[in-house]
Amino acid sequence: MRTSNSASALGPVRRRVVASTVAAFLGLGVAFGSGLAAPAFAADPATLSGIILGVGSNETQRIVTWYSSADTAQQVQLAPTSSLVDGAFPASAVTFAASGAANIATSGGFNRHATLTGLKEDTGYSYRVGSDGNWSSAYAFKTQSFEGDYDFLFYGDPQIGSSGNVAKDQAGWVDTVNVSLAANPNAELLVSGGDQVETANTEAQWDAFLAPTQLKSYPWAATIGNHDVGGKAYEQHLYTPNTDRSAAYYSNGTPSSNTSGGDYWYIYKDTLFIDLNSNSYATAQGGGGDAAHLAYVTDVINQHGGEAKWKVLVYHHAIYSPADHAKDADNKIRRVDFSQKFSDLGVDLVLQGHDHSYSRSYLIKNGAKADATEQPGAADVYPGPGGVLYVTANSASGSKYYDITQPDNTGTSGAGNGADPLDAGKYWYNSVQNQEHVRSYVKVEVRNDKLVVQDLRSGTCAAPNAAVELAKSPCAETGQAVGSIVDKVTVHPYHGSGQDIQVNVPNAAPGEFGWTIDGYNGLVDLGTAVDHNGDYFEATGSINPIAVSDSRRSLAPWSISAGVGDFTDGTKTFSGSYLGWTPKVVTAGAGAKAGAAVGSAYDDGGQGLSVSRGLGYADQGHARGTAKLGADLDLKIPGSVDKGNYRTTLTITALSS
């Protein structure tokens, strides 16, 4: 098994591993040497604080960040939780050397971070930070399957300290984290909408933000808000993967200044996440502005978009929101700068904060409502090519709420804030707007062929709800309980003019197979392939019927043929030749005859459907009418193919004289 010592090694380890548990665990990266200056007082024990688990470059990684009172060489020690005996780490525990530097004067001490690599799926891990003789307490996290469905949670603006009472803000924030993870214990990511704190370098506020113990067990995907950007504490506390800290991604164009910045990306289970520092939006500030961000997003999607099925952008400043910031000049600029490019790049979902209220946009394409007939609050939406959903999260802590503002006469597309023709009380771009002055969070279910986005109440008017308790925001009880749904929408993706065929290849283990059939919207789902004693996997199904209508007087012959390319899952592939079929006439008419059966290359060594094959045809002189052609699919995949969730496209060609 190949090992890697590099914290920046990209790409999840997704190959089949047939080895003992011990051998597999040796695949964890091991790094030696911290790259830190020799400590002046290495013998002095360091006080370790501010420990937080962060997202890594992919699901095989996590990043741990913490503070240290002393400038000593430190590391993270990691072991499967099952190997600990009475809490003691085994001799086989792996260590990852930490990097870091001195904090700014107002923070004091030093910051450290280390990237944990080579994690295995479905495994519980324990870790601690420090050095021999001076370890922190142990904390635990669990990986889940590296393929398939998952949920993540999105939190808007904790902004600890915003109410003027840090303790009350902390109480609301801790309660939201407790409520959301009690309801969703298997959530795999916690995604930030920005503004972790009110004042960038006030450590008491950072301590309160870091108070939820779950932040040491669930990976936090940080976002820079306008209240975080004015100091280095954000970067000191929240190290992020694949981060470009070039001058263009700092609002003042100076990474060495007392500000935080940078854009970053990561891939998690077939989702490409791109996180932007939206505080840099105009070149007049000194940075690269929106143009730099758009170039960054374009470059990342061009390089890595093919490795993922979903594209999700995250940044702080909401460009489609309903409250105090809806008419901000900078957000109007982004509304013009961002929208068309995001549509062109095939972005699926944009998550935003900043406006301390909840909204879900209509599907937006090129700066306008994609479908004028989409109804307010629709439960299901169908983006088609270029449709993007924008979501703004309300306050997760209750420290501050903004009331919804009213539309004006500035127009119903582009930068305008005109009224929705279907609901004059709302902005034209928002399908749903909500402000109840209660805490909430957003849950996103990433599924095989859909995204389900829900806004859920994590509180009521009652405490903890700092802004209400301190009479900064009125609150009228609605009778809606904690955990109730504010809004829910299912996004059904567009599959183009062909038919995408999907099959899930499981691990070669007895009993690990299942079927899910979903022919909606062009996707032919072959479910989970069945393992045949490790020799090969097999999946079967049927294509969506193809209707052929011929009413020509000439009664000329016609034929329908189709073929597929390679099945792919990111960088993993297997040949389309392993797909065979048996064509059939589902509904007779138009002289239709079924094409010849084609076997899988696994059986006959041929080319299968990797070359175009006849699905059906009619001879010269056939009767006029309509027919439906179908085919039963037979996919046999060699047992050596990597586990994954693969897709290909069936390209259909019609010929007639």
XYZ file of C-alpha atoms in Angstrom:
657
model
C 0.000 0.000 0.000
C 1.391 3.428 -0.921
C 1.845 5.858 1.957
C 2.010 9.620 1.790
C 3.626 12.056 4.173
C 2.287 15.091 2.373
C -0.497 17.078 4.000
C -1.285 18.499 0.574
C -1.658 15.180 -1.251
C -4.924 15.396 -3.142
C -7.520 12.846 -4.180
C -9.295 10.407 -1.885
C -7.909 6.889 -1.656
C -10.727 4.946 -3.307
C -8.993 1.773 -4.509
C -10.020 -1.669 -3.257
C -7.868 -2.833 -0.386
C -7.616 -6.541 0.391
C -5.446 -6.601 3.472
C -5.589 -6.963 7.210
C -6.799 -4.144 9.401
C -3.289 -3.457 10.592
C -1.864 -3.291 7.080
C -4.624 -0.903 5.991
C -3.987 1.386 8.952
C -0.331 1.665 7.951
C -1.571 3.618 4.954
C -1.965 6.677 7.189
C 0.542 9.382 6.330
C 3.410 9.850 8.742
C 5.308 13.128 8.826
C 8.433 13.980 10.779
C 9.702 17.423 11.750
C 7.520 20.484 12.303
C 9.527 23.060 10.412
C 9.273 25.288 13.497
C 12.100 27.247 15.025
C 13.743 25.617 18.010
C 11.818 26.635 21.119
C 13.486 28.868 23.596
C 12.029 26.959 26.536
C 11.221 23.502 25.131
C 11.014 22.020 28.596
C 8.117 24.243 29.630
C 4.775 22.481 29.182
C 2.496 24.203 26.734
C -1.122 25.015 27.485
C -3.169 23.652 24.575
C -6.514 25.274 23.708
C -8.908 26.158 20.909
C -8.828 22.663 19.391
C -11.093 22.346 16.359
C -11.497 19.654 13.697
C -11.567 21.028 10.170
C -12.393 19.669 6.755
C -9.557 18.243 4.648
C -8.937 18.141 0.913
C -11.178 15.082 0.643
C -12.959 12.558 2.819
C -9.699 10.739 3.667
C -8.372 13.853 5.432
C -9.098 16.103 8.388
C -7.230 19.194 9.602
C -6.792 19.850 13.329
C -6.030 23.421 14.451
C -5.227 24.618 17.968
C -3.477 27.234 20.106
C -0.376 26.667 22.202
C 1.041 28.869 24.944
C 4.609 27.767 24.105
C 6.577 27.607 20.863
C 7.329 23.883 21.031
C 7.381 21.202 18.367
C 3.949 19.554 18.498
C 1.914 16.977 16.646
C -1.401 15.163 16.408
C -1.493 11.548 17.533
C -4.144 9.380 15.885
C -5.380 5.813 16.360
C -8.551 3.822 15.728
C -10.700 4.280 18.816
C -11.084 0.502 19.031
C -7.328 0.186 19.639
C -7.292 2.391 22.752
C -7.090 0.485 26.038
C -8.517 2.331 29.050
C -8.054 5.548 27.084
C -4.369 4.926 26.414
C -3.111 5.290 22.850
C -1.391 2.182 21.462
C 2.225 2.033 20.318
C 0.916 1.753 16.752
C -0.671 5.240 16.917
C 0.361 7.456 14.019
C 1.647 11.001 14.501
C 1.335 13.991 12.182
C 3.742 16.875 12.685
C 2.244 20.307 13.204
C 3.106 23.578 11.512
C 2.336 27.053 12.752
C 3.657 30.393 13.900
C 3.337 33.039 16.549
C -0.083 34.600 16.955
C -0.631 38.330 16.673
C -0.082 40.189 19.931
C -3.765 40.514 20.819
C -4.248 36.742 20.544
C -1.072 35.769 22.358
C 0.730 32.456 22.123
C 1.131 30.368 18.997
C -1.053 28.548 16.497
C -0.602 25.005 15.249
C -2.282 22.830 12.615
C -1.738 19.360 11.211
C -3.404 17.468 8.366
C -4.498 13.900 9.095
C -4.216 11.804 5.929
C -4.972 8.248 4.845
C -8.168 7.900 6.872
C -10.219 4.769 6.214
C -13.970 4.823 5.693
C -16.468 3.643 8.345
C -13.870 3.949 11.084
C -13.924 5.583 14.499
C -10.737 7.504 15.354
C -9.378 9.140 18.492
C -6.820 11.940 18.429
C -4.953 14.275 20.748
C -2.594 17.192 20.210
C 0.663 18.214 21.868
C 3.842 16.252 22.469
C 5.178 13.410 24.592
C 4.449 14.172 28.212
C 2.119 17.042 27.371
C -0.896 15.730 25.465
C -4.340 17.275 25.353
C -7.437 15.281 26.197
C -8.450 12.765 23.551
C -11.273 13.538 21.133
C -13.071 11.231 18.734
C -14.547 11.394 15.239
C -15.937 8.831 12.842
C -15.583 8.523 9.096
C -18.460 7.145 7.068
C -18.617 5.558 3.629
C -16.546 7.462 1.093
C -19.232 6.943 -1.564
C -22.942 7.608 -1.862
C -25.494 9.721 -0.013
C -24.660 12.065 2.859
C -25.975 15.102 4.742
C -24.237 18.322 5.700
C -25.385 21.212 7.889
C -24.988 24.910 7.065
C -24.914 27.553 9.824
C -25.446 31.283 9.335
C -23.524 33.965 11.282
C -23.000 32.853 14.891
C -21.312 36.272 15.251
C -20.555 35.744 18.931
C -20.619 39.099 20.725
C -23.002 40.785 18.323
C -25.771 41.113 20.919
C -23.388 42.737 23.373
C -23.559 39.705 25.659
C -21.026 36.998 24.799
C -22.422 34.499 27.295
C -25.937 34.691 25.857
C -24.641 34.432 22.289
C -22.571 31.405 23.271
C -25.596 29.757 24.876
C -27.654 30.147 21.690
C -24.816 28.905 19.493
C -24.161 25.860 21.683
C -27.881 25.072 21.711
C -28.150 25.225 17.907
C -25.182 22.891 17.512
C -26.660 20.531 20.111
C -30.118 20.576 18.520
C -28.886 20.177 14.954
C -26.536 17.279 15.685
C -28.948 15.518 18.000
C -31.398 15.538 15.089
C -28.695 14.712 12.514
C -25.992 12.685 14.289
C -24.704 11.263 11.002
C -24.210 14.653 9.352
C -20.744 14.574 7.800
C -19.805 18.249 7.441
C -20.577 21.462 9.304
C -20.382 24.342 6.826
C -19.942 27.955 7.919
C -21.721 30.973 6.462
C -19.090 33.306 7.939
C -18.927 35.758 10.856
C -17.876 33.317 13.521
C -17.368 36.302 15.862
C -18.332 39.962 16.137
C -14.818 41.403 16.596
C -12.063 39.786 14.570
C -9.289 39.544 17.186
C -11.263 39.256 20.421
C -10.260 35.891 21.848
C -13.085 35.789 24.391
C -15.506 35.685 21.455
C -13.466 32.963 19.733
C -13.478 30.937 22.943
C -17.270 31.186 22.998
C -17.538 30.210 19.342
C -15.346 27.146 19.982
C -17.373 26.136 23.051
C -19.504 23.399 21.369
C -17.635 20.155 21.999
C -18.933 18.799 18.670
C -16.529 21.120 16.827
C -13.795 18.693 17.871
C -15.647 15.719 16.340
C -17.387 17.010 13.204
C -15.302 18.769 10.519
C -15.932 22.531 10.325
C -15.670 24.053 6.833
C -14.872 27.682 7.627
C -15.943 30.808 5.722
C -14.598 34.351 6.200
C -17.231 36.930 7.120
C -16.893 40.687 7.247
C -16.560 40.510 11.038
C -13.792 37.880 10.776
C -11.707 39.522 8.068
C -10.232 42.409 10.052
C -7.642 40.343 11.917
C -5.490 37.226 11.797
C -7.422 35.282 14.443
C -9.609 33.673 11.753
C -6.566 32.221 9.975
C -4.958 31.283 13.289
C -8.013 29.319 14.467
C -9.326 27.864 11.201
C -6.770 26.386 8.814
C -8.338 25.338 5.500
C -7.217 22.968 2.704
C -6.064 23.903 -0.818
C -6.090 27.564 0.166
C -4.792 30.172 -2.260
C -3.466 33.001 -0.106
C -2.375 35.155 -3.035
C -2.797 38.916 -2.810
C -5.820 38.820 -5.130
C -7.879 37.006 -2.500
C -7.278 39.543 0.271
C -9.477 42.608 0.319
C -6.482 44.921 0.730
C -4.189 42.886 -1.521
C -1.724 42.306 1.328
C -1.659 38.790 2.811
C 0.986 39.842 5.350
C -1.268 42.543 6.812
C -3.370 42.091 9.929
C -6.272 40.668 7.892
C -7.510 37.216 6.914
C -8.217 36.079 3.385
C -7.842 33.393 0.752
C -10.100 31.199 -1.398
C -10.117 27.417 -1.024
C -11.739 24.234 -2.329
C -12.192 20.607 -1.395
C -14.046 17.564 -2.678
C -16.243 15.540 -0.377
C -18.102 12.476 -1.671
C -18.728 13.642 -5.226
C -19.345 17.271 -4.200
C -16.911 20.014 -5.180
C -17.053 22.796 -2.572
C -15.490 26.183 -3.382
C -15.270 28.801 -0.617
C -14.613 32.464 -1.417
C -13.489 35.456 0.644
C -16.274 37.752 -0.520
C -14.860 40.619 1.535
C -12.613 41.223 -1.474
C -14.966 42.423 -4.206
C -13.478 45.619 -5.689
C -9.983 46.208 -7.017
C -10.134 49.697 -5.526
C -9.655 48.020 -2.135
C -6.321 46.623 -3.256
C -7.190 43.005 -3.966
C -8.296 41.280 -7.129
C -12.010 41.784 -6.490
C -14.817 39.753 -8.022
C -12.860 39.152 -11.230
C -10.190 37.266 -9.283
C -12.800 35.112 -7.538
C -14.496 34.288 -10.828
C -11.171 33.307 -12.367
C -10.495 31.126 -9.329
C -13.887 29.393 -9.506
C -13.475 28.847 -13.238
C -10.019 27.368 -12.799
C -11.052 25.042 -9.957
C -14.136 23.807 -11.816
C -12.141 23.296 -15.018
C -9.551 21.279 -13.108
C -11.749 19.386 -10.656
C -15.367 19.691 -11.769
C -15.102 16.362 -13.587
C -14.259 14.651 -10.291
C -17.621 15.540 -8.768
C -21.338 15.283 -9.513
C -22.314 18.434 -7.595
C -20.816 21.929 -7.432
C -21.504 24.004 -4.302
C -20.192 27.535 -3.695
C -19.980 29.126 -0.251
C -19.300 32.767 0.604
C -20.503 35.274 3.177
C -22.138 38.202 1.382
C -25.567 37.085 0.148
C -26.385 38.409 -3.309
C -30.017 37.254 -3.113
C -31.393 37.935 0.377
C -34.403 39.670 1.898
C -33.261 41.942 4.736
C -30.945 44.830 5.635
C -28.216 43.912 3.152
C -30.497 43.167 0.180
C -29.867 46.590 -1.322
C -26.194 46.991 -0.416
C -24.217 48.362 -3.336
C -21.508 45.703 -3.069
C -24.075 42.887 -3.164
C -25.727 44.417 -6.232
C -22.332 44.400 -7.931
C -21.845 40.716 -7.133
C -25.371 39.979 -8.320
C -24.246 41.110 -11.751
C -20.671 39.794 -11.602
C -21.385 36.337 -10.226
C -24.692 35.115 -11.583
C -23.993 34.563 -15.269
C -20.632 32.916 -14.616
C -22.088 30.543 -12.033
C -24.778 29.546 -14.533
C -22.211 29.000 -17.278
C -20.067 26.837 -14.982
C -22.934 24.562 -13.977
C -23.001 25.484 -10.281
C -25.852 23.706 -8.473
C -26.124 25.457 -5.094
C -24.781 28.666 -3.515
C -24.777 29.022 0.296
C -24.593 32.523 1.812
C -24.772 34.358 5.140
C -24.478 38.025 6.182
C -28.158 39.055 6.105
C -29.299 37.299 9.328
C -32.546 36.133 7.759
C -33.588 33.117 5.724
C -34.248 33.078 2.007
C -34.353 30.553 -0.797
C -34.113 31.995 -4.276
C -35.981 30.984 -7.346
C -33.730 29.183 -9.776
C -31.560 31.964 -11.179
C -29.980 31.821 -14.636
C -27.733 34.559 -15.997
C -28.995 37.141 -13.510
C -32.705 36.520 -14.055
C -35.390 34.120 -12.917
C -34.790 30.977 -14.962
C -38.480 30.076 -15.298
C -41.048 32.847 -14.965
C -43.688 30.240 -14.066
C -41.817 28.820 -11.042
C -44.181 29.308 -8.118
C -43.262 30.788 -4.721
C -42.350 28.080 -2.231
C -42.349 25.277 -4.815
C -41.458 21.957 -3.170
C -39.624 20.665 -6.241
C -37.524 22.621 -8.722
C -35.943 21.542 -12.009
C -32.928 23.690 -12.873
C -32.409 22.751 -16.497
C -29.076 23.943 -17.866
C -27.806 27.010 -15.986
C -30.330 27.196 -13.155
C -28.722 27.907 -9.766
C -30.311 27.861 -6.293
C -29.111 30.490 -3.778
C -29.788 30.037 -0.049
C -29.191 32.580 2.737
C -29.080 31.267 6.313
C -30.521 33.055 9.347
C -28.631 33.485 12.612
C -27.535 30.196 14.178
C -26.865 31.796 17.576
C -29.658 34.352 17.938
C -27.118 37.130 18.473
C -28.605 39.335 15.742
C -31.561 39.256 13.346
C -32.347 41.602 10.461
C -35.944 42.317 9.511
C -37.125 41.765 5.963
C -37.142 44.895 3.802
C -39.452 45.911 0.992
C -38.959 45.779 -2.788
C -38.582 48.949 -4.825
C -38.918 49.875 -8.501
C -35.348 49.107 -9.585
C -36.242 46.148 -11.768
C -36.828 42.402 -11.706
C -33.525 41.113 -13.022
C -29.824 41.843 -12.708
C -29.015 44.189 -9.825
C -32.642 45.213 -9.310
C -34.634 44.886 -6.097
C -38.085 44.999 -7.643
C -41.114 43.087 -6.452
C -41.913 39.487 -7.364
C -44.736 39.528 -9.953
C -46.168 36.463 -8.205
C -45.943 37.941 -4.694
C -45.546 41.702 -4.483
C -44.331 41.588 -0.876
C -41.137 39.747 -1.811
C -38.092 40.528 -3.902
C -38.298 39.182 -7.456
C -35.487 36.711 -6.886
C -36.745 35.039 -3.689
C -39.079 32.064 -3.712
C -39.182 32.034 0.116
C -38.322 34.734 2.683
C -38.566 34.229 6.433
C -37.758 36.097 9.631
C -39.317 34.893 12.887
C -36.475 36.039 15.194
C -35.720 32.456 16.132
C -32.512 30.515 15.569
C -32.287 28.102 12.628
C -29.865 26.080 10.519
C -29.917 24.606 7.012
C -29.695 20.881 6.299
C -28.636 19.707 2.833
C -29.233 16.100 1.840
C -26.938 15.085 -1.016
C -28.579 12.187 -2.786
C -28.014 10.077 -5.870
C -30.005 12.319 -8.162
C -31.234 15.243 -6.088
C -30.390 17.796 -3.432
C -32.866 18.324 -0.594
C -32.464 21.679 1.169
C -34.294 22.379 4.439
C -34.282 25.300 6.858
C -35.004 24.007 10.367
C -35.790 25.840 13.609
C -33.219 25.271 16.345
C -34.983 27.487 18.847
C -38.135 29.402 19.699
C -38.732 32.893 21.075
C -37.588 31.570 24.447
C -34.033 31.690 25.764
C -31.381 31.111 24.646
C -32.164 33.815 22.111
C -29.938 36.778 22.916
C -31.363 39.373 20.517
C -34.864 38.705 21.854
C -33.817 38.452 25.499
C -32.038 41.811 25.254
C -35.037 43.438 23.509
C -33.104 44.029 20.304
C -35.623 42.025 18.223
C -39.309 41.399 18.940
C -40.499 37.813 18.735
C -44.060 36.521 18.510
C -44.511 32.820 19.217
C -45.732 30.969 16.149
C -46.308 27.672 17.916
C -43.607 26.049 15.779
C -41.462 23.668 17.784
C -37.706 23.188 17.757
C -36.889 20.947 14.800
C -39.868 22.064 12.725
C -39.359 22.963 9.079
C -39.296 26.574 7.907
C -38.764 25.646 4.261
C -37.941 22.573 2.180
C -37.117 22.165 -1.496
C -35.868 19.298 -3.638
C -33.578 20.160 -6.543
C -33.737 17.721 -9.466
C -30.733 18.062 -11.780
C -30.762 18.244 -15.542
C -29.398 15.306 -17.549
C -29.292 16.835 -21.000
C -30.738 15.302 -24.154
C -29.219 11.865 -23.590
C -29.776 9.327 -20.864
C -27.284 9.102 -17.995
C -26.826 5.559 -16.744
C -25.608 5.069 -13.211
C -24.466 2.025 -11.264
C -23.092 1.789 -7.755
C -20.282 -0.756 -7.342
C -20.085 -1.958 -3.723
C -17.229 -3.377 -1.745
C -16.670 -7.058 -2.487
C -18.277 -8.250 0.738
C -21.166 -10.729 1.245
C -24.547 -9.091 1.667
C -23.441 -5.557 0.678
C -25.746 -4.967 -2.225
C -29.086 -3.311 -2.879
C -31.299 -1.901 -5.579
C -32.695 1.557 -6.170
C -34.501 2.280 -9.401
C -35.175 5.889 -10.357
C -35.925 6.542 -13.977
C -36.877 10.186 -13.362
C -35.481 12.955 -15.541
C -33.456 10.739 -17.807
C -31.378 8.915 -15.180
C -31.325 5.135 -15.632
C -30.226 3.884 -12.211
C -28.954 0.320 -12.219
C -28.756 0.372 -8.444
C -26.001 -1.416 -6.567
C -24.234 -4.157 -8.476
C -24.318 -7.701 -7.045
C -21.008 -9.308 -6.146
C -20.442 -12.742 -7.715
C -17.815 -14.290 -5.454
C -15.388 -11.458 -6.135
C -15.045 -12.434 -9.821
C -17.382 -9.827 -11.207
C -20.241 -7.520 -10.318
C -23.530 -7.576 -12.186
C -26.278 -4.999 -12.524
C -29.342 -5.076 -14.737
C -32.128 -2.711 -15.642
C -33.909 -1.161 -18.590
C -33.445 2.018 -20.568
C -36.244 4.545 -20.652
C -38.442 3.595 -23.629
C -37.837 5.515 -26.830
C -40.882 6.438 -28.863
C -40.581 6.289 -32.679
C -43.280 7.804 -34.810
C -43.310 7.516 -38.638
C -46.146 8.835 -40.744
C -44.228 9.444 -44.010
C -45.787 8.394 -47.279
C -42.467 7.051 -48.521
C -42.481 4.271 -45.888
C -38.680 4.533 -45.976
C -36.587 2.385 -43.640
C -35.377 3.773 -40.322
C -33.101 2.672 -37.526
C -32.269 3.689 -33.985
C -28.845 2.925 -32.569
C -27.027 3.841 -29.377
C -23.714 3.423 -27.613
C -21.942 4.504 -24.451
C -18.561 5.840 -23.458
C -16.589 4.761 -20.426
C -18.280 4.647 -17.025
C -16.596 7.277 -14.830
C -16.519 8.381 -11.206
C -14.118 11.312 -10.946
C -10.789 9.976 -12.179
C -11.896 6.322 -11.960
C -13.225 4.553 -15.050
C -14.185 1.246 -16.530
C -15.006 0.470 -20.152
C -18.490 0.840 -21.580
C -17.828 -2.445 -23.355
C -18.929 -4.245 -20.184
C -22.493 -3.057 -20.825
C -24.628 -5.286 -23.013
C -28.311 -5.271 -23.879
C -31.257 -7.136 -25.299
C -33.410 -4.767 -27.362
C -37.172 -5.211 -27.456
C -40.282 -3.671 -28.971
C -42.269 -2.396 -25.997
C -45.185 -1.135 -28.063
C -45.604 -2.394 -31.636
C -46.058 0.014 -34.524
C -44.280 1.692 -37.438
C -42.966 -1.717 -38.523
C -40.569 -1.744 -35.572
C -38.244 -4.698 -35.103
C -35.832 -5.184 -32.251
C -32.105 -5.051 -32.834
C -29.798 -7.929 -32.039
C -28.749 -8.726 -28.503
C -25.232 -7.581 -27.576
C -23.303 -9.292 -24.821
C -21.100 -7.789 -22.173
C -17.394 -7.843 -22.991
C -16.954 -9.701 -19.721
C -18.704 -12.694 -21.336
C -17.485 -12.595 -24.929
C -14.451 -10.311 -24.997
C -16.198 -8.048 -27.498
C -16.907 -4.344 -27.528
C -20.368 -4.378 -25.932
C -22.109 -1.027 -26.187
C -18.818 0.871 -26.393
C -19.605 1.047 -30.114
C -22.970 2.092 -31.469
C -25.428 -0.842 -31.714
C -28.826 -1.196 -33.265
C -31.745 -0.787 -30.879
C -34.507 -1.153 -33.445
C -35.335 -0.689 -37.090
C -38.019 -0.940 -39.768
C -37.684 -2.116 -43.360
C -38.716 -0.285 -46.520
C -42.487 -0.367 -46.922
C -43.325 -0.667 -43.231
C -46.659 0.516 -41.911
C -47.004 4.053 -40.607
C -47.543 4.518 -36.887
C -45.792 4.822 -33.544
C -43.628 2.331 -31.682
C -41.800 2.251 -28.399
C -38.398 0.638 -28.235
C -36.716 -0.522 -25.070
C -33.791 -2.643 -23.985
C -32.876 -4.719 -20.982
C -29.379 -3.826 -19.834
C -26.825 -6.313 -18.569
C -23.713 -4.820 -16.973
C -20.947 -7.185 -15.853
C -17.992 -5.453 -14.220
C -14.673 -7.165 -13.436
C -14.047 -7.621 -9.716
C -10.878 -5.522 -10.011
C -12.846 -2.298 -10.650
C -12.569 0.243 -7.827
C -15.534 0.902 -5.607
C -17.487 3.921 -6.798
C -20.672 5.494 -8.087
C -20.181 5.474 -11.851
C -22.054 7.110 -14.718
C -21.964 7.097 -18.491
C -24.201 8.582 -21.176
C -26.193 6.583 -23.701
C -25.923 8.492 -26.992
C -28.884 7.818 -29.268
C -28.767 8.203 -33.074
C -31.714 8.024 -35.463
C -31.181 7.309 -39.189
C -33.682 7.253 -41.983
C -33.663 7.444 -45.777
